[in-house]
Coordinates of C-alpha atoms and ligand atoms in Angstrom, one line a residue:
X191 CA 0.0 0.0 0.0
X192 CA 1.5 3.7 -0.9
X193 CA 2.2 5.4 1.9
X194 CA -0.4 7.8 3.5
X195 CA -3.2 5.8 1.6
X196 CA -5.0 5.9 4.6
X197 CA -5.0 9.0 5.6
X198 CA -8.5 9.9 5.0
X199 CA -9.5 8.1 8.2
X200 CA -7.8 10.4 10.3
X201 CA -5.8 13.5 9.8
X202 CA -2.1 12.9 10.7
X203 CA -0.6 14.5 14.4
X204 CA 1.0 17.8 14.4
X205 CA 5.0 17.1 14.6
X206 CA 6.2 18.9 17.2
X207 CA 9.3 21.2 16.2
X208 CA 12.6 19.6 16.7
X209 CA 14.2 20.2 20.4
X210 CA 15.7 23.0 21.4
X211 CA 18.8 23.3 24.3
X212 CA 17.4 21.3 27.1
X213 CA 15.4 23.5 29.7
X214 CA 14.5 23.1 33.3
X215 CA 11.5 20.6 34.3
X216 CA 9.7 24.6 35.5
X217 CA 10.3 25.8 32.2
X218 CA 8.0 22.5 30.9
X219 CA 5.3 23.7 33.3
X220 CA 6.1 20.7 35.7
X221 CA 5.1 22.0 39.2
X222 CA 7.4 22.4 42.0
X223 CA 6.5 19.6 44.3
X224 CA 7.5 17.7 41.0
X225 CA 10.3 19.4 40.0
X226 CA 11.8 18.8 43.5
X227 CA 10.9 15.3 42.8
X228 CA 12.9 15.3 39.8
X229 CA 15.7 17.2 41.6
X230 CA 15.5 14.3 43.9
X231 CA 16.5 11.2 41.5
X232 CA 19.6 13.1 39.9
X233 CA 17.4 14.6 37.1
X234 CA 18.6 18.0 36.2
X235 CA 17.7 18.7 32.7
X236 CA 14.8 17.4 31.2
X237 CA 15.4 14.8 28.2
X238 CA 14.5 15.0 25.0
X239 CA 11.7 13.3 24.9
X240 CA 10.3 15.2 28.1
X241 CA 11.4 18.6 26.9
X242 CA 8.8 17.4 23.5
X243 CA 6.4 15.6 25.2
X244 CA 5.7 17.0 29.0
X245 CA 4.4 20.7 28.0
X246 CA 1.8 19.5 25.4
X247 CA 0.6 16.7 27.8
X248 CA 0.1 19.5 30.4
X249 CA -2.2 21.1 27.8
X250 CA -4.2 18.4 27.5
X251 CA -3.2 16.9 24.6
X252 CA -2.7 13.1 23.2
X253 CA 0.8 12.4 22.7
X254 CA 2.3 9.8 20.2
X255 CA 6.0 9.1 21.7
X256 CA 8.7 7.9 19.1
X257 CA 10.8 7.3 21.7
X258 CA 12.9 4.0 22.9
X259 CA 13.5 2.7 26.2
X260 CA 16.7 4.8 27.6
X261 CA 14.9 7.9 26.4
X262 CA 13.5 8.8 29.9
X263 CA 9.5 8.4 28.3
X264 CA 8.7 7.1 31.6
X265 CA 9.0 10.6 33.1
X266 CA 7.6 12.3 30.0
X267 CA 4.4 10.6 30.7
X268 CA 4.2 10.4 34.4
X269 CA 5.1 14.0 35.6
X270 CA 1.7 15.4 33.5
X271 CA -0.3 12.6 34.7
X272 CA 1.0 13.1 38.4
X273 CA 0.7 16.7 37.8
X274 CA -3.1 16.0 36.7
X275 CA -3.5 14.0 39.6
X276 CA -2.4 16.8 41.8
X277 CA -5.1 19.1 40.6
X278 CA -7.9 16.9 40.3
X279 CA -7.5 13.9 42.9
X280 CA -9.3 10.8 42.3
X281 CA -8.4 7.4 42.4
X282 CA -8.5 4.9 39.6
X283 CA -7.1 7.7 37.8
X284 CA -4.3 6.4 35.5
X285 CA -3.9 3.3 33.6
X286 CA -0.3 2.7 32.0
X287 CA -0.5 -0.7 29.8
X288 CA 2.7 -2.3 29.1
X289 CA 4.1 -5.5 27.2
X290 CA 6.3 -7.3 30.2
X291 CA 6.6 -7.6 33.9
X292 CA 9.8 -6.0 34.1
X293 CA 8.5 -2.7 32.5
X294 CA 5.5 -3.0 34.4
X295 CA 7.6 -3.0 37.7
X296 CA 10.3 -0.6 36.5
X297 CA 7.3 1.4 35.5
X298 CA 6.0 1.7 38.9
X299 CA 9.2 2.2 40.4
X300 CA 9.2 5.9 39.0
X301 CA 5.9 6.4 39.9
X302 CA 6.4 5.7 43.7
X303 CA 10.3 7.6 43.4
X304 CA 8.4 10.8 41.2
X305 CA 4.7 10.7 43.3
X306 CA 6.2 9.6 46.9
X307 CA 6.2 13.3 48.1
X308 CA 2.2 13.8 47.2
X309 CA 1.2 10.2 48.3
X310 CA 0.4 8.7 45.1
X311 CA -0.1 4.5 44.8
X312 CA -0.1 2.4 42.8
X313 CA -0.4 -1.2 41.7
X314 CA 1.3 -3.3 39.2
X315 CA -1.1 -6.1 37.6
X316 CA 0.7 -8.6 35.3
X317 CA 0.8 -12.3 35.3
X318 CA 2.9 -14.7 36.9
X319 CA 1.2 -13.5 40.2
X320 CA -0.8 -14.5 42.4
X321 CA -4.4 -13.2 41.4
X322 CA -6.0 -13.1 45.0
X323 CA -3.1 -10.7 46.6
X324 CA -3.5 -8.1 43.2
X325 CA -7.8 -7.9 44.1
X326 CA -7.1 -6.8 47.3
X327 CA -4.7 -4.2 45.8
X328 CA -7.3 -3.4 43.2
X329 CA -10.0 -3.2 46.1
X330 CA -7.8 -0.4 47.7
X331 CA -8.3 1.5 44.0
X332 CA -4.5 3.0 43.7
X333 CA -4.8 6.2 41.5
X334 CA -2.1 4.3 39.1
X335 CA -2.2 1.1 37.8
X336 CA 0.8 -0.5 35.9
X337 CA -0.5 -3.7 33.6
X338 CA 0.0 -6.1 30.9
X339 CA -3.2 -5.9 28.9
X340 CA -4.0 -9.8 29.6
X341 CA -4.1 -9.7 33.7
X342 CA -5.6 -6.5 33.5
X343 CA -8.6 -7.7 31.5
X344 CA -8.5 -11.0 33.7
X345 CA -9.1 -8.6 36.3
X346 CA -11.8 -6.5 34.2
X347 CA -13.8 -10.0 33.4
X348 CA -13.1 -11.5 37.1
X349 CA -13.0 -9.1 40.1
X350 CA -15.6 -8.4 41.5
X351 CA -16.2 -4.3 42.1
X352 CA -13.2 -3.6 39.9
X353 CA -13.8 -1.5 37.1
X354 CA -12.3 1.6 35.2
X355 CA -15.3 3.8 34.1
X356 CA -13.5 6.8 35.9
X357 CA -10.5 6.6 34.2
X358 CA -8.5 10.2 33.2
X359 CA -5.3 8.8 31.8
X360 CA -4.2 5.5 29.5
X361 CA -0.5 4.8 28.4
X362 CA 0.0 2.3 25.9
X363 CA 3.6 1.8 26.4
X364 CA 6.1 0.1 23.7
X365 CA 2.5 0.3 21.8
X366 CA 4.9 -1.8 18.8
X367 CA 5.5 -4.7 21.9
X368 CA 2.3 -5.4 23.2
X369 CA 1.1 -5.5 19.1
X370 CA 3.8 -8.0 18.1
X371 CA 3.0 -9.8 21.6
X372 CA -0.7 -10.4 19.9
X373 CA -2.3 -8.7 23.0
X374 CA -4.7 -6.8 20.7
X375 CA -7.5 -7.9 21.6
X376 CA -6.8 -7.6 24.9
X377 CA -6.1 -3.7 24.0
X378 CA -9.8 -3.9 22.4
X379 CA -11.5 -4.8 25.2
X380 CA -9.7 -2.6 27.7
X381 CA -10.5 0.1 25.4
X382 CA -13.9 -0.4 25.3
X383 CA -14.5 -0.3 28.9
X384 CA -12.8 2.9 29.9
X385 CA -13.7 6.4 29.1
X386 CA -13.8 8.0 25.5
X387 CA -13.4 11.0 27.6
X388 CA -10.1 10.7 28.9
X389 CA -6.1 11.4 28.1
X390 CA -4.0 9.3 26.0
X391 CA -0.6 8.6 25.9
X392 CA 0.8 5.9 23.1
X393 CA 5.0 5.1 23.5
X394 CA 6.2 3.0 20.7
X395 CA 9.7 2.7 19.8
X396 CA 8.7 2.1 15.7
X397 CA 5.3 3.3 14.1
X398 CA 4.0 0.1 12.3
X399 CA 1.3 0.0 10.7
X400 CA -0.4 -2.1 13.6
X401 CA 0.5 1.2 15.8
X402 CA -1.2 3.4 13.6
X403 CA -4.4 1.1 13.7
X404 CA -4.3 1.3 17.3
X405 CA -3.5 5.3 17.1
X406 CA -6.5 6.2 15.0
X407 CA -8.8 4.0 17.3
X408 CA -7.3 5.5 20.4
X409 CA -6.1 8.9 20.6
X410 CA -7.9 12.5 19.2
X411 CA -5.5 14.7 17.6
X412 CA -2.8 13.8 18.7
X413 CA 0.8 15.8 18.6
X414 CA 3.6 13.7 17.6
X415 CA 6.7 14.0 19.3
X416 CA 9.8 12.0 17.8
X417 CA 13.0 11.9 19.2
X418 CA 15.8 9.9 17.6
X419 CA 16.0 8.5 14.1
X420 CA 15.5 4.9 13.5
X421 CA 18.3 2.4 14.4
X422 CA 21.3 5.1 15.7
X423 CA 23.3 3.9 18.4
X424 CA 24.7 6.4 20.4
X425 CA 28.0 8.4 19.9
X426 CA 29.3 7.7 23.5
X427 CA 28.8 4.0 23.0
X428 CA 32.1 2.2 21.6
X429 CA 31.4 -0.4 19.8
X430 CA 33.9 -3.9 18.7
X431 CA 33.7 -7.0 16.9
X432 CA 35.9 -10.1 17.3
X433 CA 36.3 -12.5 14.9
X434 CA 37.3 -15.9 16.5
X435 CA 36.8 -19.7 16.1
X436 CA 33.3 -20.6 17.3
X437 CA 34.7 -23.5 19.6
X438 CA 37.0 -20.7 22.0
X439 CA 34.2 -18.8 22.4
X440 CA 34.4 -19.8 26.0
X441 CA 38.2 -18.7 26.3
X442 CA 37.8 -15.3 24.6
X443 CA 34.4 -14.8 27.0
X444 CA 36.6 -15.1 30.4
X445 CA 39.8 -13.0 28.5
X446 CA 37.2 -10.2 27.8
X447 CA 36.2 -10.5 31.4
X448 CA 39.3 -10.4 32.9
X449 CA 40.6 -7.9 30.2
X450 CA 37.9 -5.6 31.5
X451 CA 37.5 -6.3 35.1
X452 CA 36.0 -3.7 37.6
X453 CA 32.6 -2.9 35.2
X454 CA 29.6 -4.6 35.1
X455 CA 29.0 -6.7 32.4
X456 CA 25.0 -7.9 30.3
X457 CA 26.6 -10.9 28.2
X458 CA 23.6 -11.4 25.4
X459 CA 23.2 -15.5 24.6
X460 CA 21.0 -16.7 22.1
X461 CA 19.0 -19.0 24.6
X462 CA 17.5 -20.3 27.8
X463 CA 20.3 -22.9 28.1
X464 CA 22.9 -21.1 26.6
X465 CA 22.0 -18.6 28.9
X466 CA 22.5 -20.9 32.2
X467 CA 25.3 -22.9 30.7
X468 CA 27.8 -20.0 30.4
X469 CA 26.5 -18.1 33.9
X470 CA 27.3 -21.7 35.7
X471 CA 30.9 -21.9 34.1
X472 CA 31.7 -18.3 34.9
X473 CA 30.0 -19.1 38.3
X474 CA 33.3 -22.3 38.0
X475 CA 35.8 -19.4 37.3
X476 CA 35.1 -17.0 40.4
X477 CA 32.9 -14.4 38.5
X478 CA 29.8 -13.4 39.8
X479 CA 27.3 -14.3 37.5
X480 CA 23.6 -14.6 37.5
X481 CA 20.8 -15.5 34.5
X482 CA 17.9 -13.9 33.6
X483 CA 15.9 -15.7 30.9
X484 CA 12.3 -17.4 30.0
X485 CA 12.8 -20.7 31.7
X486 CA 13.0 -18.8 35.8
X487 CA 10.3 -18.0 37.6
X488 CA 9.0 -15.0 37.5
X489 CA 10.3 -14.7 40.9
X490 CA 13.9 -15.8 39.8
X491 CA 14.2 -13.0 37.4
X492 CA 13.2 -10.5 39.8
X493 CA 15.7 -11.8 42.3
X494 CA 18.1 -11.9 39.3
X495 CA 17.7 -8.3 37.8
X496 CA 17.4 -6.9 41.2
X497 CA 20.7 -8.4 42.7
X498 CA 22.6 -7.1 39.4
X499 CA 20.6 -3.5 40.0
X500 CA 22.3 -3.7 43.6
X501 CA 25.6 -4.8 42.0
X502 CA 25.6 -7.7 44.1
X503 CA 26.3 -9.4 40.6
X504 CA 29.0 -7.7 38.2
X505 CA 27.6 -10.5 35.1
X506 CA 24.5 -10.3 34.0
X507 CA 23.8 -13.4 31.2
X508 CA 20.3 -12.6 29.3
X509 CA 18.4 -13.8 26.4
X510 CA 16.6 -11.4 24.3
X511 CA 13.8 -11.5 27.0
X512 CA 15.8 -8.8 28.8
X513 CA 17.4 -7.3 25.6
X514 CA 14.9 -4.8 25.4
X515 CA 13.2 -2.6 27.9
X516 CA 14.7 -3.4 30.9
X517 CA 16.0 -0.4 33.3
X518 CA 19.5 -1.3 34.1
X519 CA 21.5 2.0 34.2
X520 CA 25.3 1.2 34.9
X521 CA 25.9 -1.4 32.4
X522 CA 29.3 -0.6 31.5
X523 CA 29.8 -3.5 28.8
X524 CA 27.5 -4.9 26.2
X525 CA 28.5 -8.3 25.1
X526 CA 26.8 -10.5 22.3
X527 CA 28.2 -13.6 22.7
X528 CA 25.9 -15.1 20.3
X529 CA 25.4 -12.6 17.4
X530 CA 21.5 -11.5 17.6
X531 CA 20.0 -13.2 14.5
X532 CA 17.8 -9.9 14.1
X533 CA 20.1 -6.9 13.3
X534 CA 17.3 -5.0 14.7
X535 CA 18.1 -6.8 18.1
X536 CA 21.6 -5.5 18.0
X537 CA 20.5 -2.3 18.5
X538 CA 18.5 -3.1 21.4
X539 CA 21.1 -5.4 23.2
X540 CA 23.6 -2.3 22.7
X541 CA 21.4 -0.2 24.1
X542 CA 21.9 -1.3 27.4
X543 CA 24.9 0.4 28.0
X544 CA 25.9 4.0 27.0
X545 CA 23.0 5.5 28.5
X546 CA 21.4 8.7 29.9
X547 CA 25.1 10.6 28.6
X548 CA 27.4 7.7 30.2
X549 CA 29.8 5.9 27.7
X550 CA 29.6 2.4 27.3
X551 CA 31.4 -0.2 25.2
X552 CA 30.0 -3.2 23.4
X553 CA 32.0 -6.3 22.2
X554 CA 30.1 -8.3 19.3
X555 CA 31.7 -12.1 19.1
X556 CA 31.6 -13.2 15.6
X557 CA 32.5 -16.7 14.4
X558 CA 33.1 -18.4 11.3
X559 CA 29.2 -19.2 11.2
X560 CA 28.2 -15.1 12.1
X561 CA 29.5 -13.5 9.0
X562 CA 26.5 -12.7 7.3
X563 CA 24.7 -11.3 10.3
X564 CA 28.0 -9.1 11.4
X565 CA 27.8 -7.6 7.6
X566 CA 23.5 -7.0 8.1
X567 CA 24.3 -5.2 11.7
X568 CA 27.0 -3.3 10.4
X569 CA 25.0 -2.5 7.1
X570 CA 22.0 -1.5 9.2
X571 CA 24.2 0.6 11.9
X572 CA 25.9 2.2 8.7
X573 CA 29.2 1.9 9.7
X574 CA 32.3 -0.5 10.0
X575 CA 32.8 -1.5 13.3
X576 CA 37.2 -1.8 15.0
X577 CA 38.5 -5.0 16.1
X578 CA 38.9 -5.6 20.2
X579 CA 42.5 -5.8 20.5
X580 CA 43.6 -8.8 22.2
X581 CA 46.5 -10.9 23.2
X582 CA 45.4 -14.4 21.4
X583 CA 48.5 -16.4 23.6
X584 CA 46.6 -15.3 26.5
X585 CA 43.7 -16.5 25.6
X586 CA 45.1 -19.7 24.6
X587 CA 46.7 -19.9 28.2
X588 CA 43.0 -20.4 29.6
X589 CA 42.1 -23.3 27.7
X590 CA 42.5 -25.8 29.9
X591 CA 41.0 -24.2 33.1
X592 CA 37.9 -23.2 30.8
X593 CA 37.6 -26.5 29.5
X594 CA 37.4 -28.0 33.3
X595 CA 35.3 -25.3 33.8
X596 CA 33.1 -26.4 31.0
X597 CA 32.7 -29.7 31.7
X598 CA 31.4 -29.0 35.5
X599 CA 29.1 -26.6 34.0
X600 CA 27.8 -29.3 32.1
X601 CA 26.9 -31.5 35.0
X602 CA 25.7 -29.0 36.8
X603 CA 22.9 -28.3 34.1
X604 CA 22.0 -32.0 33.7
X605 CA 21.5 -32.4 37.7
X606 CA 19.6 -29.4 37.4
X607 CA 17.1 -30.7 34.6
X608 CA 17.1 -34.1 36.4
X609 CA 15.7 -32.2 39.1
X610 CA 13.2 -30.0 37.8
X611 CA 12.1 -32.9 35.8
X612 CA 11.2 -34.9 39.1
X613 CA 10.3 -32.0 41.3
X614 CA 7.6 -31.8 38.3
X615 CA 6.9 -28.5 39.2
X616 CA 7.8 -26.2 35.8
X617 CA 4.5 -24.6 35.6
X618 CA 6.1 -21.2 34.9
X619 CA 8.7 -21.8 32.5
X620 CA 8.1 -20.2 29.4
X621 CA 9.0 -23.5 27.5
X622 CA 6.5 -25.5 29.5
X623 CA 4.2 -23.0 28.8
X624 CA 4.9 -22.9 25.1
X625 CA 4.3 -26.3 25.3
X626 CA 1.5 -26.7 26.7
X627 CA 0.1 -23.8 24.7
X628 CA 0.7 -25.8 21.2
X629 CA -0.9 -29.0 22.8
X630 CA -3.9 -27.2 24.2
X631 CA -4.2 -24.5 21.5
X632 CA -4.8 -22.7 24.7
X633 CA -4.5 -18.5 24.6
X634 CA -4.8 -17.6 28.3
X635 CA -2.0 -19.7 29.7
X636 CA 0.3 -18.1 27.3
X637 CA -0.3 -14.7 28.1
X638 CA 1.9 -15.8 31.4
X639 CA 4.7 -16.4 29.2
X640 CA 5.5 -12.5 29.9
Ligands
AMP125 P1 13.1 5.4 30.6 O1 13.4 5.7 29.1 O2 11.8 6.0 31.0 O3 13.1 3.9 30.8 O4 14.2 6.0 31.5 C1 15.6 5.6 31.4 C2 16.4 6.0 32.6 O5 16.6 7.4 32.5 C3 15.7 5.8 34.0 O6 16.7 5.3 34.8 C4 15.3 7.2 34.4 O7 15.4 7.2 35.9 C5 16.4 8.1 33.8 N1 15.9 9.4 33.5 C6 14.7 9.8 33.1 N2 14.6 11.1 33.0 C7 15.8 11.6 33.3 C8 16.4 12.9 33.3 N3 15.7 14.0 33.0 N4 17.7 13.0 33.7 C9 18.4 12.0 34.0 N5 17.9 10.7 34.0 C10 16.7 10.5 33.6

């Protein structure tokens, strides 16, 4: 279809005029008692997207945020609707609808630090979690709640009392996520219990065409308010390739992390077991490691992304389940230890470190099998990325312990499928659900799978 074919449906948002020098959060019209707030968490200038977004929110407007994860949208759209909720108070006030748990709760985590001072609550609802506890929390009616769409309309269908006619404010955050998760009808039926009357807010890193389905359906005249072109990686963030055999993959891995020892590390692995293999061999060098993938319990991956928040764990090994989204500020080194098969992915991973004005460095292991998909990232990042410079005798010289290393780590992972397998009990693995999912053809149980 050409583009702008369907325009006629709806007339296309007002672009905001690019950025100017960044201002203060007063010169945005954010109140004091926020701007203190602000002061309060280390934010001194507004970002971009805040400096675009934050003064036509406080006019009442629907916003459409281009904006990625990084970008600080969080605070672009909580500060208007906190500063709405200071002049009218009501509860039930905002709902902010996002694709994962871990937004969900990183989500909130700005609400408390940003609304703490004016005693705003709020609830996360999202799966994985016990239902009963989140209707008492509904029953309280927080003025914010943080959701995925399918708990929340769980919620809508089952709990008794709960319901969002009152509604001011909705967020569809990473809009482009919960599309590709194929929560849209779930998006449909929240939408058609809440208020026309009310704000909206729609976040998406990309505008696909799903997105602009959802925007015309959604918002009323909207002002659009971009912030960085497609696919850039930031200047600060130095970024390597090394081209190596794929079986000393292992070796270069614990060089790198010795090379580089003192920062914290997010090594990116292609999956679940991948994932757990290499964080129990470092775990057999001395490093502190810890996983994060689809195969933990929800409960695992909090403990895991919050003891890496902490820096109680310099290594953090992750499957693309955490390459996007999450809120992990002092990454100092990106590595891809199993080139992302999307280049668009690359992007993402890399994005983890070099944020908010820090530098960052990201080191992109290519073997004799990754060729290709080093050329597509580099195409797609439009430029030629440097070598890491290393000492390959070095390397060699850890061989042997790695290989040792290795083979614990694989009887480590076979005791701990033996047990799961007889503990029975791996109702909230992704996989299992997966699973179960095909066999059944079931669609609620896999709406846990986030
Ligand atoms: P977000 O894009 O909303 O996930 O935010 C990314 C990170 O930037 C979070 O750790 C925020 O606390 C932080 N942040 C948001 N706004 C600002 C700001 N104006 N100045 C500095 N850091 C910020």
């Amino acid at each position: 279809m050409a583009a702008g074919e369907e325009e006629g449906s709806a007339p296309e948002p007002e672009q905001e005029p690019a950025a100017e020098e960044p201002r203060s959060f007063k010169d945005l019209g954010v109140t004091d008692v926020l701007c203190e707030a602000c002061d309060q968490l280390g934010w001194k200038v507004p970002t971009k997207i805040q400096v675009e977004a934050i003064p036509v929110a406080l006019q009442g407007r629907d916003v459409i945020g281009l904006a990625e994860t990084g970008s600080g949208k969080t605070g672009a759209f909580a500060l208007p609707i906190l500063q709405a909720l200071l002049e009218t108070p009501q509860r039930l006030f905002a709902l902010v609808l996002t694709p994962t748990r871990e937004l969900a709760f990183q989500i909130s985590e700005q609400f408390e630090a940003l609304g703490s001072s004016i005693g705003v609550q709020s609830t996360v609802i999202v799966g994985g979690i016990d239902t009963m506890s989140q209707s008492l929390a509904l029953a309280k009616k927080p003025h914010v709640i943080i959701a995925t769409p399918g708990r929340l309309v769980d919620h809508l269908e089952n709990t008794k009392g709960f319901n969002l006619r009152a509604l001011k404010f909705l967020v569809m955050d990473e809009a482009d996520r919960i599309l590709n998760m194929d929560f849209e009808t779930e998006v449909d039926k929240i939408l058609k219990v809440i208020p026309r009357d009310r704000k909206t807010f729609l976040f998406s890193a990309t505008m696909t065409k799903k997105v602009q389905k959802l925007q015309r359906a959604a918002l009323k005249n909207p002002v659009k308010c971009a912030v960085s072109s497609k696919y850039q990686t930031v200047e600060k963030l130095q970024q390597y390739y090394i081209f190596i055999p794929s079986k000393f993959k292992d070796s270069y891995l614990v060089y790198i992390l010795n090379e580089l020892a003192g920062n914290s590390f997010m090594i990116f692995c292609s999956t679940c077991n991948n994932t757990q293999r290499t964080a129990l061999l470092l775990r057999n060098l001395g490093f502190t490691a810890i996983p994060l993938h689809g195969q933990m319990s929800q409960n695992k991956r909090l403990g895991s992304l919050n003891k890496f928040k902490a820096k109680a764990r310099s290594i953090l090994l992750a499957t693309d389940v955490a390459s996007r989204g999450l809120d992990i500020p002092h990454v100092d080194v990106v590595i891809n230890f199993d080139i992302p098969t999307h280049s668009k992915d690359y992007i993402h991973r890399v994005g983890r470190t070099a944020r908010a004005g820090r530098s960052g460095k990201s080191i992109t292991f290519v073997t004799q099998y990754d060729v290709e998909l080093f050329q597509r990232i580099e195409h797609l990042i439009g430029k030629k990325l440097p070598a890491f410079p290393m000492q390959e005798e070095e390397v060699m010289m850890l061989t042997e312990r790695v290989a040792e290393a290795q083979r614990i780590a694989r009887m480590e992972l076979r005791e701990q499928g033996e047990k799961k397998r007889s503990r029975n009990d791996d109702d909230d693995t992704e996989e299992a659900i997966g699973v179960r999912n095909k066999v059944a053809g079931g669609k609620k149980k896999k709406r846990k799978a986030f």
